[in-house]
Amino acid sequence: MTEAVKRGSRLSGAERSQLAEELSKGYAEGKSIRALAEEAGRSYGFVHRLLSESDVSLRSRGGATRGRAKQREAEPEQRAS
């Protein structure tokens, strides 16, 4: 990845396009937005916005939700009836 730019500095034009391309590649390889933000020296929100502006299809959040866990716990009880 390119050198980390000073946090909060404005990026425009070719620099912004180049960073967007690099972040898109990293995201496609499976890196998280948080990991990309840390590598680039930018905020999570900036990286998320840049990916969204680049029409990158963002992954959904991982992990089971509480509702699904409760549903799985209730399934054995329903079968016993």
XYZ file of N, CA, C and O in Angstrom:
324
model
N 0.854 -1.171 0.000
C 0.000 0.000 0.000
C 0.895 1.228 0.000
O 2.004 1.191 0.482
N 0.382 2.304 -0.510
C 1.166 3.535 -0.563
C 1.471 4.019 0.845
O 0.890 3.553 1.814
N 2.372 4.966 0.930
C 2.724 5.543 2.218
C 1.473 6.055 2.922
O 0.587 6.612 2.290
N 1.431 5.861 4.217
C 0.301 6.381 4.976
C 0.337 7.905 4.900
O 1.363 8.521 5.148
N -0.785 8.475 4.514
C -0.865 9.925 4.422
C -1.242 10.492 5.774
O -1.802 9.803 6.612
N -0.941 11.757 5.964
C -1.240 12.386 7.239
C -2.744 12.341 7.493
O -3.546 12.714 6.645
N -3.091 11.842 8.649
C -4.500 11.688 9.009
C -5.199 13.042 8.942
O -4.717 14.032 9.462
N -6.331 13.063 8.243
C -7.108 14.285 8.138
C -6.747 15.163 6.954
O -7.452 16.117 6.667
N -5.651 14.831 6.264
C -5.288 15.641 5.103
C -6.219 15.308 3.948
O -6.693 14.185 3.814
N -6.472 16.284 3.108
C -7.390 16.090 1.991
C -6.714 15.368 0.849
O -5.570 15.644 0.523
N -7.442 14.444 0.256
C -6.965 13.737 -0.928
C -7.917 14.040 -2.065
O -9.133 13.970 -1.892
N -7.369 14.359 -3.209
C -8.229 14.602 -4.364
C -7.504 14.171 -5.623
O -6.302 13.914 -5.614
N -8.267 14.084 -6.690
C -7.698 13.767 -7.994
C -7.051 12.412 -8.069
O -7.601 11.406 -7.614
N -5.858 12.380 -8.633
C -5.149 11.126 -8.889
C -4.792 10.394 -7.600
O -4.867 9.161 -7.545
N -4.410 11.139 -6.553
C -4.057 10.500 -5.277
C -5.244 9.745 -4.698
O -5.109 8.619 -4.229
N -6.401 10.386 -4.738
C -7.608 9.757 -4.197
C -7.989 8.529 -5.012
O -8.335 7.489 -4.462
N -7.892 8.632 -6.336
C -8.216 7.511 -7.208
C -7.272 6.338 -6.980
O -7.696 5.181 -6.950
N -5.994 6.642 -6.810
C -5.011 5.589 -6.588
C -5.271 4.891 -5.253
O -5.231 3.668 -5.171
N -5.549 5.661 -4.209
C -5.830 5.078 -2.903
C -7.100 4.240 -2.972
O -7.154 3.133 -2.421
N -8.117 4.724 -3.666
C -9.368 3.978 -3.800
C -9.118 2.637 -4.490
O -9.663 1.606 -4.076
N -8.280 2.639 -5.501
C -7.967 1.403 -6.223
C -7.240 0.416 -5.309
O -7.561 -0.772 -5.275
N -6.272 0.908 -4.555
C -5.515 0.039 -3.655
C -6.401 -0.515 -2.541
O -6.304 -1.689 -2.187
N -7.258 0.330 -1.996
C -8.161 -0.128 -0.940
C -9.153 -1.157 -1.487
O -9.461 -2.139 -0.815
N -9.630 -0.939 -2.700
C -10.558 -1.882 -3.328
C -9.906 -3.242 -3.504
O -10.527 -4.276 -3.245
N -8.652 -3.252 -3.933
C -7.923 -4.520 -4.098
C -7.779 -5.235 -2.762
O -8.006 -6.437 -2.661
N -7.376 -4.491 -1.743
C -7.214 -5.075 -0.414
C -8.519 -5.635 0.123
O -8.553 -6.716 0.717
N -9.605 -4.911 -0.096
C -10.919 -5.364 0.372
C -11.345 -6.622 -0.379
O -11.874 -7.556 0.220
N -11.062 -6.668 -1.684
C -11.398 -7.846 -2.493
C -10.589 -9.066 -2.050
O -11.053 -10.204 -2.176
N -9.396 -8.834 -1.516
C -8.552 -9.928 -1.016
C -9.013 -10.428 0.343
O -8.478 -11.403 0.855
N -9.983 -9.752 0.950
C -10.543 -10.215 2.212
C -10.174 -9.395 3.428
O -10.562 -9.727 4.543
N -9.414 -8.332 3.250
C -9.060 -7.490 4.388
C -10.283 -6.723 4.857
O -11.155 -6.375 4.067
N -10.329 -6.455 6.153
C -11.455 -5.698 6.706
C -11.249 -4.206 6.477
O -10.129 -3.744 6.229
N -12.336 -3.458 6.589
C -12.255 -2.010 6.447
C -11.359 -1.440 7.543
O -10.548 -0.550 7.300
N -11.468 -1.978 8.744
C -10.638 -1.500 9.849
C -9.156 -1.734 9.580
O -8.321 -0.867 9.842
N -8.819 -2.907 9.050
C -7.418 -3.207 8.739
C -6.903 -2.275 7.642
O -5.776 -1.773 7.721
N -7.722 -2.047 6.629
C -7.333 -1.147 5.548
C -7.138 0.279 6.058
O -6.199 0.964 5.660
N -8.023 0.707 6.943
C -7.930 2.057 7.499
C -6.633 2.222 8.290
O -5.951 3.248 8.170
N -6.293 1.209 9.061
C -5.069 1.272 9.852
C -3.839 1.321 8.941
O -2.932 2.113 9.160
N -3.823 0.483 7.908
C -2.703 0.460 6.965
C -2.538 1.802 6.253
O -1.419 2.254 6.028
N -3.660 2.394 5.879
C -3.627 3.638 5.106
C -3.462 4.869 5.984
O -3.204 5.958 5.479
N -3.631 4.692 7.296
C -3.536 5.841 8.193
C -4.742 6.758 8.079
O -4.641 7.958 8.293
N -5.883 6.186 7.726
C -7.127 6.947 7.574
C -8.164 6.394 8.536
O -7.992 5.334 9.138
N -9.289 7.078 8.651
C -10.354 6.625 9.542
C -11.190 5.543 8.861
O -11.203 5.416 7.631
N -11.916 4.795 9.689
C -12.825 3.775 9.196
C -13.845 4.408 8.252
O -14.126 3.892 7.177
N -14.410 5.540 8.654
C -15.435 6.218 7.858
C -14.922 6.654 6.498
O -15.625 6.541 5.493
N -13.679 7.156 6.458
C -13.096 7.578 5.188
C -12.957 6.392 4.248
O -13.325 6.465 3.073
N -12.429 5.281 4.749
C -12.230 4.090 3.912
C -13.577 3.550 3.449
O -13.756 3.199 2.284
N -14.547 3.493 4.342
C -15.884 3.009 3.988
C -16.481 3.880 2.890
O -17.034 3.379 1.908
N -16.376 5.191 3.039
C -16.913 6.124 2.051
C -16.208 5.968 0.704
O -16.847 5.947 -0.347
N -14.890 5.830 0.730
C -14.114 5.690 -0.499
C -14.483 4.398 -1.226
O -14.640 4.390 -2.447
N -14.668 3.315 -0.483
C -15.080 2.050 -1.097
C -16.482 2.173 -1.693
O -16.740 1.692 -2.792
N -17.369 2.816 -0.959
C -18.739 3.002 -1.452
C -18.760 3.859 -2.712
O -19.482 3.555 -3.661
N -17.962 4.924 -2.724
C -17.884 5.792 -3.903
C -17.312 5.050 -5.108
O -17.610 5.391 -6.246
N -16.495 4.028 -4.832
C -15.867 3.250 -5.905
C -16.749 2.096 -6.356
O -16.305 1.214 -7.085
N -17.993 2.076 -5.891
C -18.968 1.032 -6.235
C -18.513 -0.372 -5.861
O -18.805 -1.348 -6.553
N -17.786 -0.479 -4.758
C -17.379 -1.781 -4.241
C -18.569 -2.362 -3.481
O -19.209 -1.670 -2.691
N -18.865 -3.622 -3.720
C -19.941 -4.293 -3.004
C -19.417 -4.675 -1.622
O -18.536 -5.529 -1.498
N -19.949 -4.022 -0.592
C -19.463 -4.256 0.761
C -20.054 -5.529 1.340
O -21.222 -5.855 1.112
N -19.224 -6.252 2.097
C -19.676 -7.494 2.736
C -20.562 -7.148 3.924
O -20.427 -6.086 4.536
N -21.437 -8.076 4.266
C -22.269 -7.869 5.448
C -21.439 -8.162 6.690
O -20.378 -8.784 6.619
N -21.933 -7.743 7.807
C -21.226 -7.977 9.061
C -21.238 -9.460 9.381
O -22.195 -10.161 9.109
N -20.192 -9.938 10.010
C -20.073 -11.367 10.320
C -20.677 -11.720 11.660
O -21.107 -10.874 12.427
N -20.706 -13.007 11.922
C -21.168 -13.488 13.211
C -22.668 -13.699 13.263
O -23.430 -13.119 12.507
N -23.067 -14.576 14.163
C -24.486 -14.873 14.336
C -25.149 -13.744 15.104
O -24.546 -13.133 15.978
N -26.383 -13.483 14.780
C -27.131 -12.485 15.527
C -27.829 -13.160 16.689
O -28.018 -14.375 16.710
N -28.244 -12.394 17.634
C -28.892 -12.969 18.818
C -30.174 -13.700 18.449
O -30.490 -14.731 19.004
N -30.903 -13.159 17.506
C -32.158 -13.797 17.100
C -31.941 -15.183 16.536
O -32.671 -16.111 16.834
N -30.917 -15.345 15.730
C -30.620 -16.654 15.151
C -30.208 -17.643 16.232
O -30.589 -18.802 16.195
N -29.429 -17.201 17.195
C -28.983 -18.083 18.265
C -30.173 -18.575 19.077
O -30.268 -19.759 19.409
N -31.098 -17.676 19.390
C -32.293 -18.075 20.150
C -33.139 -19.054 19.349
O -33.688 -20.002 19.879
N -33.212 -18.827 18.045
C -34.002 -19.699 17.188
C -33.402 -21.105 17.174
O -34.121 -22.090 17.255
N -32.085 -21.208 17.104
C -31.426 -22.513 17.101
C -31.644 -23.233 18.418
O -31.804 -24.438 18.453
N -31.621 -22.499 19.535
C -31.828 -23.097 20.839
C -33.245 -23.652 20.965
O -33.481 -24.677 21.600
N -34.205 -22.987 20.349
C -35.617 -23.394 20.473
C -35.960 -24.572 19.561
O -36.913 -25.282 19.816
N -35.205 -24.812 18.525
C -35.527 -25.871 17.576
C -35.619 -27.263 18.205
O -36.582 -27.968 17.948
N -34.686 -27.681 19.062
C -34.821 -29.023 19.669
C -36.097 -29.193 20.488
O -36.707 -30.257 20.495
N -36.530 -28.125 21.159
C -37.758 -28.181 21.950
C -38.966 -28.411 21.057
O -39.878 -29.130 21.382
N -38.991 -27.754 19.897
C -40.106 -27.871 18.986
C -40.183 -29.285 18.410
O -41.256 -29.808 18.196
N -39.057 -29.906 18.160
C -39.039 -31.269 17.619
C -39.551 -32.284 18.621
O -40.144 -33.273 18.252
N -39.297 -32.052 19.907
C -39.698 -32.983 20.949
C -41.211 -33.037 21.107
O -41.763 -34.030 21.555
N -41.912 -31.995 20.719
C -43.372 -31.933 20.896
C -44.103 -32.832 19.970
O -43.816 -33.164 18.912
